[in-house]
mmCIF file of C-alpha atoms in Angstrom:
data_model
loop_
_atom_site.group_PDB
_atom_site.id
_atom_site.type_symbol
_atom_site.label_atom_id
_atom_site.label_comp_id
_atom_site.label_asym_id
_atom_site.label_seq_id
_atom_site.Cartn_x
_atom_site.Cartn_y
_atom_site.Cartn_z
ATOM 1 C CA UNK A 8 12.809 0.941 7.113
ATOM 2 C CA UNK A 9 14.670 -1.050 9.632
ATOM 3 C CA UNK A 10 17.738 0.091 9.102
ATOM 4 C CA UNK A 11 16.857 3.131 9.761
ATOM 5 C CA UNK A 12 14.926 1.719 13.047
ATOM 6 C CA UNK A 13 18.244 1.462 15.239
ATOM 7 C CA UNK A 14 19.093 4.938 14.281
ATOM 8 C CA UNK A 15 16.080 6.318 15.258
ATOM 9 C CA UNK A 16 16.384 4.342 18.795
ATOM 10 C CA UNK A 17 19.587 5.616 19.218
ATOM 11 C CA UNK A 18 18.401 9.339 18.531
ATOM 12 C CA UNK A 19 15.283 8.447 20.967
ATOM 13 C CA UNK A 20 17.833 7.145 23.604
ATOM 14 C CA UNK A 21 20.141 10.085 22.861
ATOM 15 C CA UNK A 22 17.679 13.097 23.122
ATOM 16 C CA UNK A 23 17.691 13.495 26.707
ATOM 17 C CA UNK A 24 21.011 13.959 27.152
ATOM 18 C CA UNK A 25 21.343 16.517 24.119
ATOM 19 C CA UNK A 26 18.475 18.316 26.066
ATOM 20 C CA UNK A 27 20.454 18.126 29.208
ATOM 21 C CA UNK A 28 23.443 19.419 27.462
ATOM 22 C CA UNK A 29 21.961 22.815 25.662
ATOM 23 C CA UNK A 30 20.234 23.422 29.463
ATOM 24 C CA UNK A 31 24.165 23.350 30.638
ATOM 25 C CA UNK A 32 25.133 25.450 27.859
ATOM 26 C CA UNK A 33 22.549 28.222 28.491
ATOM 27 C CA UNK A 34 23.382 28.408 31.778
ATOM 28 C CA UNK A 35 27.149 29.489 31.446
ATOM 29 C CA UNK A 36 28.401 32.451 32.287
ATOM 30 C CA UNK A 37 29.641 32.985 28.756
ATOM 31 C CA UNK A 38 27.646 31.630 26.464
ATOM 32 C CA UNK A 39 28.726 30.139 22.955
ATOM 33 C CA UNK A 40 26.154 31.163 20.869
ATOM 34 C CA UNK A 41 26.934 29.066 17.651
ATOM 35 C CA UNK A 42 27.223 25.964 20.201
ATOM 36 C CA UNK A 43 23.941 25.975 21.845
ATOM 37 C CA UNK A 44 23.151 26.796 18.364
ATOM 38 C CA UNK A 45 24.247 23.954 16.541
ATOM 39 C CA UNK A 46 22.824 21.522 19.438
ATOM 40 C CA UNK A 47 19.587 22.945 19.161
ATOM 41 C CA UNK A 48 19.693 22.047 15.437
ATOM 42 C CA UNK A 49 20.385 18.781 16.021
ATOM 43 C CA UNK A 50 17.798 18.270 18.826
ATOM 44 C CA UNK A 51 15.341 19.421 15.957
ATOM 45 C CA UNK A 52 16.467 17.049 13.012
ATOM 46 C CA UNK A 53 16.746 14.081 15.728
ATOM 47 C CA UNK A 54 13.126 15.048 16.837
ATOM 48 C CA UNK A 55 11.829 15.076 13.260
ATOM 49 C CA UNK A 56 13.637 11.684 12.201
ATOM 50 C CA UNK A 57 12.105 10.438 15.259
ATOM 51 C CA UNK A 58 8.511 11.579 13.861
ATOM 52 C CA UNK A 59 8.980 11.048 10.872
ATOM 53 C CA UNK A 60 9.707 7.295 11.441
ATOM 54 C CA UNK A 61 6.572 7.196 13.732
ATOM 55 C CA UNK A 62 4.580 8.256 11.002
ATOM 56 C CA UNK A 63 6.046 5.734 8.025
ATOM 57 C CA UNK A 64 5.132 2.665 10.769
ATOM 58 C CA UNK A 65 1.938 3.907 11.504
ATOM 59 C CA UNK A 66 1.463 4.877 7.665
ATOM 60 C CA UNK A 67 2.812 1.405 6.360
ATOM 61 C CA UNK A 68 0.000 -0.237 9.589
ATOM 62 C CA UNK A 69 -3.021 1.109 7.813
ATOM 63 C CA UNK A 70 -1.731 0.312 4.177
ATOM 64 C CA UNK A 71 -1.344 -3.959 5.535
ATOM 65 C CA UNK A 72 -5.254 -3.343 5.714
ATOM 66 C CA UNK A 73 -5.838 -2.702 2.133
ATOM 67 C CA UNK A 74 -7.905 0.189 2.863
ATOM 68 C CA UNK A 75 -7.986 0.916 -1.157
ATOM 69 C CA UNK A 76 -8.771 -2.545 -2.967
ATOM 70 C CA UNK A 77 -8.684 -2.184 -6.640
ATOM 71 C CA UNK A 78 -6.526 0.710 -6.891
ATOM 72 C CA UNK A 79 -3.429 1.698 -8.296
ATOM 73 C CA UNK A 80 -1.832 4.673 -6.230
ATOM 74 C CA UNK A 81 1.146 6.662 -5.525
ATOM 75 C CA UNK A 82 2.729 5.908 -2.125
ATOM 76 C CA UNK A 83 2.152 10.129 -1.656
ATOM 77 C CA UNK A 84 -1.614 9.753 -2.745
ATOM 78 C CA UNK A 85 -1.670 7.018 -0.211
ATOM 79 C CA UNK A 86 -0.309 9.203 2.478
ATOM 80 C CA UNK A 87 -2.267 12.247 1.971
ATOM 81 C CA UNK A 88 -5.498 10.067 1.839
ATOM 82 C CA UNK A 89 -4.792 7.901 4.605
ATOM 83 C CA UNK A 90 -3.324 10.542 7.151
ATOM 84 C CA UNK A 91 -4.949 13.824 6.014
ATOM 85 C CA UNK A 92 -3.669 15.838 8.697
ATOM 86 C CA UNK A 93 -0.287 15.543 8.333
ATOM 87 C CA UNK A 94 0.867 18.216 6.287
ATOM 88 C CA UNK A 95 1.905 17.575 2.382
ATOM 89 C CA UNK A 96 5.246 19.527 2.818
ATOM 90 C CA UNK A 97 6.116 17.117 5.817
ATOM 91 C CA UNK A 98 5.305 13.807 3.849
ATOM 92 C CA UNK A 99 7.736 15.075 1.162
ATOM 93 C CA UNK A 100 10.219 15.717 3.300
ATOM 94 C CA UNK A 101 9.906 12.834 5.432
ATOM 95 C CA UNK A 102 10.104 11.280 2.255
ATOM 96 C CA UNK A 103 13.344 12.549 1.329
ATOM 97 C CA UNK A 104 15.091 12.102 5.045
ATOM 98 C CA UNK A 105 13.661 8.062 4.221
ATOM 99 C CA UNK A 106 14.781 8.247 0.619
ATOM 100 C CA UNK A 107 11.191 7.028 0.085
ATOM 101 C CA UNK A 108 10.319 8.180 -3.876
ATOM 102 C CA UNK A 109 6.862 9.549 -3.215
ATOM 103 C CA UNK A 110 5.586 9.001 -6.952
ATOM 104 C CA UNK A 111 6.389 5.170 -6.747
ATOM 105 C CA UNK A 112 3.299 3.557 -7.402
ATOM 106 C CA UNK A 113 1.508 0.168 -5.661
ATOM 107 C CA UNK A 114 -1.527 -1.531 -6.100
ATOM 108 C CA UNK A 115 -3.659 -2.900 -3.794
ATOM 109 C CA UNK A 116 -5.140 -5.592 -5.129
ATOM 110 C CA UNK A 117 -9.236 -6.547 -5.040
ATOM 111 C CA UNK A 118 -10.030 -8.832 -2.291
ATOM 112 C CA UNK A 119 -11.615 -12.183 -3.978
ATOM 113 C CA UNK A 120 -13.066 -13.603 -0.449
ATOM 114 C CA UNK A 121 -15.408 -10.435 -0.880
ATOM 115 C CA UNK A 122 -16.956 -11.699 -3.474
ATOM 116 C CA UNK A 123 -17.913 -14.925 -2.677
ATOM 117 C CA UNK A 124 -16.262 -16.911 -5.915
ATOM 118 C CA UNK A 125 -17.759 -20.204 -4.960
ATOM 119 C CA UNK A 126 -21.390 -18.592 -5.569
ATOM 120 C CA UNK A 127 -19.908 -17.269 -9.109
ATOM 121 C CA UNK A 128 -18.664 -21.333 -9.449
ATOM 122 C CA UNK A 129 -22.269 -21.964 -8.695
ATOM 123 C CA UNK A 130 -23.950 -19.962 -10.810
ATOM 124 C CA UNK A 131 -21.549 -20.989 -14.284
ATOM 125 C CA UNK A 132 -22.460 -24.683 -13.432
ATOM 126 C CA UNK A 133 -26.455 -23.791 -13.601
ATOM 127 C CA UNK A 134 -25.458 -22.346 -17.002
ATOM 128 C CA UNK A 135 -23.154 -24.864 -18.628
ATOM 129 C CA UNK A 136 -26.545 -27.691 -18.153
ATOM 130 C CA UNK A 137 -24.706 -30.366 -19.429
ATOM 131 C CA UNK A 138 -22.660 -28.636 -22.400
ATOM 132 C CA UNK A 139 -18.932 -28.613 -22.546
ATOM 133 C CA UNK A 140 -18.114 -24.677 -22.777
ATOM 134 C CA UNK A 141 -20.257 -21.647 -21.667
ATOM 135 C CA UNK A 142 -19.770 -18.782 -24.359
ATOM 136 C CA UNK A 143 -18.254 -16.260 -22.376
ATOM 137 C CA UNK A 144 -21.078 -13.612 -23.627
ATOM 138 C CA UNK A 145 -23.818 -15.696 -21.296
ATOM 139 C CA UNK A 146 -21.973 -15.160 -18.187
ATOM 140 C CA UNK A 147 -23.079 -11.150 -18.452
ATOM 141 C CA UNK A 148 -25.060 -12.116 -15.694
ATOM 142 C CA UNK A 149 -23.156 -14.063 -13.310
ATOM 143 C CA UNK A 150 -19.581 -11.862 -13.821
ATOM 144 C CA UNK A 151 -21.684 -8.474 -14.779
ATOM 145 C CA UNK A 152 -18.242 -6.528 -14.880
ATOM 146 C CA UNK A 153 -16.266 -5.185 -17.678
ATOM 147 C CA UNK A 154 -13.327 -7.753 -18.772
ATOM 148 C CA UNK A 155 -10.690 -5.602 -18.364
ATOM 149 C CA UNK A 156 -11.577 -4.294 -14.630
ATOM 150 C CA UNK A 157 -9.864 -5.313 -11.858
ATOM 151 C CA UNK A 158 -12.464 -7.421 -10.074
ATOM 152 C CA UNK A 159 -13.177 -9.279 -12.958
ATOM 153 C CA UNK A 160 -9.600 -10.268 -13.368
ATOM 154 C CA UNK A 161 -9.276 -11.225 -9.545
ATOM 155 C CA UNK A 162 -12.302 -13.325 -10.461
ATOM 156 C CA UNK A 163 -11.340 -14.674 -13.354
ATOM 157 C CA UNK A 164 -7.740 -15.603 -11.712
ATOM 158 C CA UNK A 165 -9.647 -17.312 -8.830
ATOM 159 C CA UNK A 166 -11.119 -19.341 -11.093
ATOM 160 C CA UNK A 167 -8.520 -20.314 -13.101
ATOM 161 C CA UNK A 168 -6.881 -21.332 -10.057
ATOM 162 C CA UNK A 169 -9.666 -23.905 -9.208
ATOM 163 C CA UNK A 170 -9.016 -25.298 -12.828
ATOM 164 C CA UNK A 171 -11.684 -23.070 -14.763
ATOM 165 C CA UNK A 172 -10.169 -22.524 -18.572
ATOM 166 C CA UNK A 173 -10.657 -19.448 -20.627
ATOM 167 C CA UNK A 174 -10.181 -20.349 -24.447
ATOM 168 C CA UNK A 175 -11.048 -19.339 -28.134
ATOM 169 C CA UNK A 176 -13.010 -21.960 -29.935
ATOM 170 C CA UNK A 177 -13.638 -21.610 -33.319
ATOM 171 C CA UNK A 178 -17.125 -23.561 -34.836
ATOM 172 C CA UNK A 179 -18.866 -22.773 -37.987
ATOM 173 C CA UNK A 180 -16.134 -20.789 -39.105
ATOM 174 C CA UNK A 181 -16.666 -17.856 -36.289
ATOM 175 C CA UNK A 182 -14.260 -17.903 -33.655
ATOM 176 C CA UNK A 183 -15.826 -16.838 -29.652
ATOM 177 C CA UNK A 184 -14.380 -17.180 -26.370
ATOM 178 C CA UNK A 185 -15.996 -19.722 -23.824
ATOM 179 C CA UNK A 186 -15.344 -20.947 -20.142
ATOM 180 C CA UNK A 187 -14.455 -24.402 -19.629
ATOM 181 C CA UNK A 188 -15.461 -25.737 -16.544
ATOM 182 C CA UNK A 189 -12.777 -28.453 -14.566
ATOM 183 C CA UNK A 190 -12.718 -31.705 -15.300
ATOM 184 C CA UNK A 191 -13.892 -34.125 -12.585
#
């Protein structure tokens, strides 16, 4: 994006003048059709390029605010959802002018803060009561999600982060996952 910022500028600085020159152009006695033409054409791709730029800052402003956590989407998706009424056709074109590839995909990722992870660290400490390891199937309660979802990751990653272990113990000959809690 910014290198196409001081081209845009100079288009912005440089539309005036273009403007200026078709009005001078119209006026003559003999007019060149395919000249006025021609400058008219490029007052129009300027103006869009000029638009379109506007709308990839303000587009790329609302995605900095995470406004879908826990999703994976295409950066198209994200326009159409996040600036419904600016036409589909104009996206994709902007797109192309950008050489932005609309089905590239991102992922905004689950905000932990929401969740309040130090209550979570609370609760697995009531559990443990004095064992070593918390089978992971008694924290249904605590961490209610499905293992493989995306808050429960984002959780789980927290966690290990504060020095939380997720292992595979094996007693009595069956083997079951448990939470280790930090040490000290």
């Amino acid at each position: 994006m910014s290198k196409h910022a001081s081209t845009v500028k100079l288009y912005d600085e440089a539309r005036p003048a273009l403007k200026r020159i078709i009005r001078e152009l119209k006026r003559e006695k003999y007019k060149d059709k395919k000249s006025i033409d021609a400058r008219i054409e490029q007052l129009q791709i300027w103006s869009f390029a000029i638009l379109g730029y506007e709308l990839l800052t303000a587009l790329a402003d609302r995605i900095d605010a995470n406004p879908f956590p826990g999703k994976r989407m295409t950066l198209a998706q994200i326009a159409f959802g996040l600036m419904p009424d600016v036409r589909s056709a104009v996206w994709m074109a902007i797109f192309g002018i950008y050489e932005l590839c609309a089905s590239e995909r991102h992922y905004f990722p689950v905000a932990v803060e929401e969740l309040d992870v130090g209550e979570i660290e609370g609760k697995l400490r009531e559990l443990l009561a004095g064992r070593d390891a918390l089978p992971v199937k008694e924290t249904k309660d605590v961490m209610p999600w499905v293992p493989q979802s995306k808050t429960y990751v984002a959780v789980k990653k927290e966690l290990q982060r504060r020095g939380w272990l997720w292992r595979s113990l094996k007693r009595k000959g069956v083997v079951s996952k448990v939470i280790i809690p930090p040490i000290g």
